XYZ file of C-alpha atoms in Angstrom:
416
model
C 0.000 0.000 0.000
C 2.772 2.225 0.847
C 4.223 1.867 -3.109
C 0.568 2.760 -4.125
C 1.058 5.592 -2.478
C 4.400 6.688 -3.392
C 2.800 6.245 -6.812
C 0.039 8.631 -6.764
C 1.985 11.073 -4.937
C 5.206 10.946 -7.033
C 3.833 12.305 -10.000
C 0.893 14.361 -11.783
C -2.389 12.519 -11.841
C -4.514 14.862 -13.964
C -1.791 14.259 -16.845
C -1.761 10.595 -16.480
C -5.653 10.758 -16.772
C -4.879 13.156 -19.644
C -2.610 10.331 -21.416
C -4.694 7.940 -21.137
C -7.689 9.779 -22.338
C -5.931 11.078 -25.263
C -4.236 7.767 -26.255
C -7.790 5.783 -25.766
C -9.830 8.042 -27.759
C -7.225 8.372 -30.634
C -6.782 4.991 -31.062
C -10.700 4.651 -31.177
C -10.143 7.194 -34.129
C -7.094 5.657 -35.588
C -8.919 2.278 -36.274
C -12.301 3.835 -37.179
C -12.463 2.771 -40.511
C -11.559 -0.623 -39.730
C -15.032 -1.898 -38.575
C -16.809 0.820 -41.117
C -14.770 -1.061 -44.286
C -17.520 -3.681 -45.212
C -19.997 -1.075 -45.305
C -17.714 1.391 -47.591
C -16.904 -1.512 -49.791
C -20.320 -2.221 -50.343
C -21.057 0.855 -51.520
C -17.759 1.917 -53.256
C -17.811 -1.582 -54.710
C -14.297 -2.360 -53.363
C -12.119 -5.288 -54.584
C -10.160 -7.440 -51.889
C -6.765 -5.474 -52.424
C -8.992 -1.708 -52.289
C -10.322 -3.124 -48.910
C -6.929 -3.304 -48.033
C -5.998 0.196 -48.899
C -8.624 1.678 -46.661
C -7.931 -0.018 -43.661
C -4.036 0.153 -44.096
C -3.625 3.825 -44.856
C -4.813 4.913 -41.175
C -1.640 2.729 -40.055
C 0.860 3.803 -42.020
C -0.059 7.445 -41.868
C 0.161 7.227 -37.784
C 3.517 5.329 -38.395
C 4.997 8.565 -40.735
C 3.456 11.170 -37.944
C 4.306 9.521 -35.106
C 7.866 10.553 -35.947
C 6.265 14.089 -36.976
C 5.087 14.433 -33.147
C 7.844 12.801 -31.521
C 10.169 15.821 -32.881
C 7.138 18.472 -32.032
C 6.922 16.558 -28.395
C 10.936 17.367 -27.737
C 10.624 20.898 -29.503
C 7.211 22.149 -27.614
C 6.733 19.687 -25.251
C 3.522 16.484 -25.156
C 0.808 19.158 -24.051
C 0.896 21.273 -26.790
C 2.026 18.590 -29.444
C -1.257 16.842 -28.368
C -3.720 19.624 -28.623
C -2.443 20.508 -32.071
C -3.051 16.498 -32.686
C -6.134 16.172 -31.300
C -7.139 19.508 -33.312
C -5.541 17.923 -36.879
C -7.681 15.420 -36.375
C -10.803 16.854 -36.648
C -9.923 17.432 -40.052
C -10.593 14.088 -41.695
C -13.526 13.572 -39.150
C -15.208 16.797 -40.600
C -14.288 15.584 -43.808
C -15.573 12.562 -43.609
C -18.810 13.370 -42.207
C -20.139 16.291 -44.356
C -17.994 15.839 -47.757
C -16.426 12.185 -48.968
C -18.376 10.550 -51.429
C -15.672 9.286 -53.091
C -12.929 6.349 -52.713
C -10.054 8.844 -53.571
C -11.432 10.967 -50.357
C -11.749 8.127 -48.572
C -8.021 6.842 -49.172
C -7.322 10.887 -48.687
C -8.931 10.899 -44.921
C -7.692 7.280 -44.357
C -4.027 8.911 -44.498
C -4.822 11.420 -42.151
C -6.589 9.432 -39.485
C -2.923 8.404 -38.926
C -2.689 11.878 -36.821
C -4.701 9.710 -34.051
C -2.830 6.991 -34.521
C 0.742 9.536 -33.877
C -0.840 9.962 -30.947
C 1.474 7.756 -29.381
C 4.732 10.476 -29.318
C 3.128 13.062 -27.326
C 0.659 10.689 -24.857
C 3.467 8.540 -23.872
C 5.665 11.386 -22.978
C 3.098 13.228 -20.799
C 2.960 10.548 -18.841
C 6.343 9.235 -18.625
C 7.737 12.575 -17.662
C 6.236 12.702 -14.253
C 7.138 9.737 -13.134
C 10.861 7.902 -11.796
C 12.084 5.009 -12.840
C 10.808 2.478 -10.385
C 6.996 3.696 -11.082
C 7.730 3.754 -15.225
C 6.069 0.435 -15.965
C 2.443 1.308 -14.200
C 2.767 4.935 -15.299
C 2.947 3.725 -18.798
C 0.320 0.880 -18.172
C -2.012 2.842 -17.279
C -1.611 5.340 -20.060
C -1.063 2.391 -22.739
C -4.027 1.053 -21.935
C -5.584 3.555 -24.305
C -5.197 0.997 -26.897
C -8.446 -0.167 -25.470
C -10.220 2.174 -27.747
C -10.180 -0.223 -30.449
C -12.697 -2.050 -28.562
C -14.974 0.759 -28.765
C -14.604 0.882 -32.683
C -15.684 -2.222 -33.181
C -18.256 -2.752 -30.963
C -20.168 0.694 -31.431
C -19.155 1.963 -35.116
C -21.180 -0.861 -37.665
C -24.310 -0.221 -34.799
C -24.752 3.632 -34.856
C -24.140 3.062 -38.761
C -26.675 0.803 -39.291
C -29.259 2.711 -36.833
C -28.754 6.142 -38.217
C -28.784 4.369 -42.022
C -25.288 5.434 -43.089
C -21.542 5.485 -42.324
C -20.778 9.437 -42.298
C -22.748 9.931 -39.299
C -19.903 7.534 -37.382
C -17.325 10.466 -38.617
C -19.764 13.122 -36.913
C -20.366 11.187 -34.069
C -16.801 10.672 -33.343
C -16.043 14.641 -33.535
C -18.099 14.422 -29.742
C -15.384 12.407 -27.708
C -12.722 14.175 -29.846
C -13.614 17.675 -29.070
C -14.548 16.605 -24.954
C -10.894 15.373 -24.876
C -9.259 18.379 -26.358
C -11.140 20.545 -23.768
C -10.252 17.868 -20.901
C -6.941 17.576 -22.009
C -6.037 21.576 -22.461
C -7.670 21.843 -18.844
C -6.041 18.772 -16.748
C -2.571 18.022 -18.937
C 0.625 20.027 -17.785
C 4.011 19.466 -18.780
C 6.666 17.539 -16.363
C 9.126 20.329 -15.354
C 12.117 17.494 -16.327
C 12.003 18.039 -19.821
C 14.918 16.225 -21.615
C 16.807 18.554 -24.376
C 15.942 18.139 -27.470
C 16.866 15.522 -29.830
C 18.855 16.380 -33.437
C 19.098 14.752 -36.480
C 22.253 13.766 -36.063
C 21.288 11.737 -32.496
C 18.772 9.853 -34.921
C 21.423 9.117 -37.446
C 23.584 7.312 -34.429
C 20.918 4.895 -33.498
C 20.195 4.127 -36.550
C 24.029 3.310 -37.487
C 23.318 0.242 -35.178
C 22.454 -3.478 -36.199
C 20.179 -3.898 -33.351
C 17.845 -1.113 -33.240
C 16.629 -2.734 -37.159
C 16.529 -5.689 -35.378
C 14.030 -4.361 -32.771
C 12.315 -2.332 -35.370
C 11.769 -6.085 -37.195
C 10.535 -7.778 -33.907
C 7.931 -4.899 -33.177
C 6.960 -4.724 -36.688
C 5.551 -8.428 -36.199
C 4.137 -8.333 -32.872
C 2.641 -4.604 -32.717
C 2.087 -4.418 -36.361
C 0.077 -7.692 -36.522
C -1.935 -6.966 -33.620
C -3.207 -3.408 -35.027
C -3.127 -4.546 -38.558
C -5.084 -7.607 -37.543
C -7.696 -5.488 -35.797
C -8.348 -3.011 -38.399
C -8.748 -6.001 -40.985
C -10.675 -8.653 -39.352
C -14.056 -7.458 -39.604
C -13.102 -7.930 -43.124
C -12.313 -11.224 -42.915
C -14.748 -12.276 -40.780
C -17.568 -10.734 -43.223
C -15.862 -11.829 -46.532
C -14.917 -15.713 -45.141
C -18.033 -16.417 -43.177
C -20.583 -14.390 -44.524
C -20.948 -12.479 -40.906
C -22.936 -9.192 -41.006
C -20.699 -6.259 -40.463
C -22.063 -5.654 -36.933
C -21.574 -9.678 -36.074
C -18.092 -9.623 -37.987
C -16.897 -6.746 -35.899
C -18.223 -8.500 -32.816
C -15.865 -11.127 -33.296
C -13.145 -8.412 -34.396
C -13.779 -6.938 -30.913
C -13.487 -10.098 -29.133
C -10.181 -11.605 -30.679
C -8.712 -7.509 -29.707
C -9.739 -7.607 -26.510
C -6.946 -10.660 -26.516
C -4.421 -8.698 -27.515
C -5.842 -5.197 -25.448
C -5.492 -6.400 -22.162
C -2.738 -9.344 -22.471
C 0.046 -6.297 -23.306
C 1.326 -5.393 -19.576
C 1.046 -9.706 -18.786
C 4.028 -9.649 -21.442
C 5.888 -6.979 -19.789
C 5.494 -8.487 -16.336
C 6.248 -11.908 -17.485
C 9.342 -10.772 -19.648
C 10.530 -9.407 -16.204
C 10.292 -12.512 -14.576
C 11.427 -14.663 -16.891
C 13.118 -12.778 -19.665
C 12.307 -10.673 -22.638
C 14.466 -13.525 -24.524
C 12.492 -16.709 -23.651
C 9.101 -15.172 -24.003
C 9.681 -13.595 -27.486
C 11.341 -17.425 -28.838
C 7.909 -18.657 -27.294
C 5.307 -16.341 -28.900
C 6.740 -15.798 -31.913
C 6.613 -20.123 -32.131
C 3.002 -20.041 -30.817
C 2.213 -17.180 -33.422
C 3.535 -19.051 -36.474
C 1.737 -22.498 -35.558
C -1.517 -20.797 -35.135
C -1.141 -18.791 -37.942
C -0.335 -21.831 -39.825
C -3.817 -23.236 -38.235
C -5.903 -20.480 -39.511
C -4.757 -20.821 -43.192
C -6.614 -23.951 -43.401
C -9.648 -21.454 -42.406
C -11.106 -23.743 -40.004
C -14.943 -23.430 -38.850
C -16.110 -20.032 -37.378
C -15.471 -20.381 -33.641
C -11.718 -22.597 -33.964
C -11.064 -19.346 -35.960
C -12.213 -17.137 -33.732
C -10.245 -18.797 -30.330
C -6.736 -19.659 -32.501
C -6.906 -15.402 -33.394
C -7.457 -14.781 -29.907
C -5.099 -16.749 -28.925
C -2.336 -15.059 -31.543
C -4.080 -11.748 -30.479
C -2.804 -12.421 -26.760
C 0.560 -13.714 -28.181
C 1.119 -10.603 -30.109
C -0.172 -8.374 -27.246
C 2.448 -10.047 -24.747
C 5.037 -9.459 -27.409
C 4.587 -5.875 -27.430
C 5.566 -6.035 -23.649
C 8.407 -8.190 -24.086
C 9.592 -6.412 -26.778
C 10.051 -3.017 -24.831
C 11.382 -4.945 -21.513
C 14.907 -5.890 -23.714
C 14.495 -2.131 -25.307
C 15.595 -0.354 -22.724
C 18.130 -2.589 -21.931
C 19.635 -2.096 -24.948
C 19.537 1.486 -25.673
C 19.558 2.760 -22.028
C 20.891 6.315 -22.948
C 19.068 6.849 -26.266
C 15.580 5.546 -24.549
C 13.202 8.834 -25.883
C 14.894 8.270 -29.672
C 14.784 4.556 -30.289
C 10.979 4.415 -28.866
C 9.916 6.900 -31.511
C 11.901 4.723 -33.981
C 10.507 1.080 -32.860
C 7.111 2.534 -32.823
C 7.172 3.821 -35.997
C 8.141 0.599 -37.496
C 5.310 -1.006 -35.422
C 2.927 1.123 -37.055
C 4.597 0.501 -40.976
C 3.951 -3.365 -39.702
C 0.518 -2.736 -39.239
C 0.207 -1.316 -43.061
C 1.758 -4.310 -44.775
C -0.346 -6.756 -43.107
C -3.796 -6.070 -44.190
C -1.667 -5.608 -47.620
C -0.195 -9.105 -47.116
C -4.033 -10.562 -46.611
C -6.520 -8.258 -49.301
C -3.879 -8.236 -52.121
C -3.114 -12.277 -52.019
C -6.870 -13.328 -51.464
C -7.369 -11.189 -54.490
C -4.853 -12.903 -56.513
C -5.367 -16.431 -55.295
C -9.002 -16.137 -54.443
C -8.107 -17.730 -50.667
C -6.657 -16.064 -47.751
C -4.944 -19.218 -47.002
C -1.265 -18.127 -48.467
C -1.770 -14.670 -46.724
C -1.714 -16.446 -43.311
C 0.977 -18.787 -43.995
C 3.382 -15.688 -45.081
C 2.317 -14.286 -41.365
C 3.163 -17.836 -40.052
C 6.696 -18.013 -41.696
C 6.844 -14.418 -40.646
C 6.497 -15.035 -36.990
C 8.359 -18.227 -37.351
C 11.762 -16.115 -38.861
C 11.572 -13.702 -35.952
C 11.494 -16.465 -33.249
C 14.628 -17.898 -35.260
C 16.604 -14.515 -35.303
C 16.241 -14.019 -31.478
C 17.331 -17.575 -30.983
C 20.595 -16.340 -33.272
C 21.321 -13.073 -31.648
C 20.701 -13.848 -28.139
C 24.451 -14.743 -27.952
C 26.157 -11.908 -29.063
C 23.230 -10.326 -26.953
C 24.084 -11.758 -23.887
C 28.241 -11.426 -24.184
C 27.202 -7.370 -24.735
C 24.234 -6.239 -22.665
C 21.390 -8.642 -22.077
C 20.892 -10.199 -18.476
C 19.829 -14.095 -18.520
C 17.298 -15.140 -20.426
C 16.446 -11.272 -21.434
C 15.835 -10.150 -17.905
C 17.497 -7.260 -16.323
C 21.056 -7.329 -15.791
C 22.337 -5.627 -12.579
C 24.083 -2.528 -14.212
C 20.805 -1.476 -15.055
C 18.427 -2.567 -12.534
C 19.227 1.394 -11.253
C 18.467 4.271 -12.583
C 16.704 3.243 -16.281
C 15.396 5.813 -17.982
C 13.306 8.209 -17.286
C 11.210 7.672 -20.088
C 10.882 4.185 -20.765
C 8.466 2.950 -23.121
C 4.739 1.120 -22.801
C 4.306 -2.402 -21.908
């Protein structure tokens, strides 16, 4: 109880609640036309590769502005950088709502979405800021738990567009939470007075002179960039494999997410206890067999429990990826998070790509999820190859913490 305490007190509560709030209702925004892409494609008339497009362009526009924002959140600090993103993206929202009635507008607001998705570089931040080392990993739990807002997509979008008659209303409708954060935000949000300096070109250019922040760019790419890639596109899959409505196939969307939503910080605690190492050979290996088991495109519900099962994997992975991070990159902590989350979100763009362009060449899905099985399958190998070198350099057993820098991490370490 006493660490509770020393929690609440150690830092600035109205700009965690800020963070969070911020983060959850972004990512609500980021995904939005996820669950609304069976309706669009009906009435656009949408091949399996345009699909694709629509729901991949939100992703890789948040993974280009997330870098965008992470230079604005050193320059002008995380309060302002998010009211100027939480403004930007009322743009597409009004846009969408009163004016797109075409599929070039559509692809046109689906790249600028990605400002919600960017929100990442200036929530993060807030957050992190206030708090020391020892209270990093529930300070950023708490405020990565915004991710939950995907859940809120997909249950609510396909209903209020199928009670109101139409899919623009969703885009209105979502201007509501957007606008009540901005105003909560601007009132509760302040900015930690331990700003770091900020960051030049040339301190990018040094990290990414190094073999293993690619390598960590690679292993996020699969396990962040499948599970947001996968939730943006599964309502598709659901409705164009099964024949689901788009309400019942983003049901089951919202379900296998909820896997991956709430499974994140279990990867981060159990990469602390056991090792980043042995719990990134393990999911990437559980990942790749169950991939493998959904390209025979079982019946609906063994679908449905082997992607929430690979939902959870990927989830944990995102923990256990960022428990070796900081590990590696102690000093450069602020730089290499913008640059591994960036490459999250670019994994989140190919994958729908992956899926909508091969089931329209081969008429299947089947070969789209065995290139995401081998996929997870050659990560698990390359952390089984590099944990050598790893370990005579700066990884602790198995991936956990080694004692040089059990003290003193820092102060701005990254989600679980």
């Amino acid at each position: 109880m006493r660490e509770h305490k020393g929690f609440w007190q150690s830092g600035h509560k109205g700009s965690l609640f800020s963070s969070f709030l911020y983060f959850d209702m972004s990512f609500m925004v980021w995904v939005l036309l996820g669950p609304l892409a069976v309706i669009i494609a009906g009435e656009f008339g949408l091949n399996a590769a345009e699909k694709a497009n629509l729901v991949a362009l939100p992703i890789l526009g948040g993974s280009v502005l997330r870098l965008v924002l992470g230079y604005l959140t050193d320059k002008i600090g995380p309060k302002l950088t998010g009211q100027i993103g939480l403004g930007i993206t009322l743009v597409p929202l009004l846009w969408g709502w009163r004016f797109a009635d075409t599929i070039g507008e559509m692809y046109a607001i689906a790249l600028l979405l990605g400002i919600a998705g960017a929100s990442f570089a200036a929530a993060l931040p807030l957050a992190s800021r206030w708090y020391p080392p020892q209270y990093q990993g529930l300070a950023m739990g708490i405020a990565g738990a915004g991710n939950s807002g995907t859940i809120f997509a997909t249950l609510f979008e396909n209903r209020i567009a199928q009670y109101f008659g139409g899919w623009h209303v969703v885009f209105g409708i979502a201007i509501i939470p957007i606008v009540l954060t901005l105003i909560v935000f601007s009132i509760l949000a302040k900015d930690s007075p331990n700003q770091p300096a900020p960051k030049k070109l040339a301190d990018y250019g040094k990290v990414l002179k190094q073999r293993d922040s690619w390598l960590f760019c690679l292993l996020y790419g699969v396990t962040f960039g499948g599970f947001v890639g996968l939730s943006t596109y599964l309502t598709i899959f659901f409705n164009t494999q099964y024949g689901l409505s788009p309400v019942k196939a983003a049901d089951f969307t919202a379900l296998c997410v909820i896997g991956g939503s709430f499974f994140r910080p279990v990867g981060g605690w159990l990469a602390d206890k056991i090792g980043g190492i042995h719990m990134l050979r393990s999911l990437y290996g559980i990942v790749a067999l169950l991939m493998a088991g959904i390209s025979v495109l079982p019946p609906l519900a063994v679908t449905t429990t082997l992607l929430f099962v690979a939902m959870m994997c990927l989830g944990m992975g995102n923990g256990s990826v960022f428990q070796l991070v900081p590990q590696r990159f102690r000093e450069e902590i602020g730089i290499i998070t913008g640059i591994v989350g960036a490459a999250g979100g670019l994994g989140g763009f190919f994958l729908p790509k992956i899926l909508g362009d091969l089931k329209l060449a081969t008429g299947s899905f089947t070969s789209g999820f065995l290139i995401l099985s081998i996929i997870a399958l050659s990560c698990g190998v390359l952390v089984a190859v590099v944990q050598g070198q790893w370990k005579r350099t700066w990884l602790g057993e198995g991936g956990k913490v080694s004692a040089p820098h059990r003290e003193g991490i820092g102060a701005e370490v990254p989600v679980r």
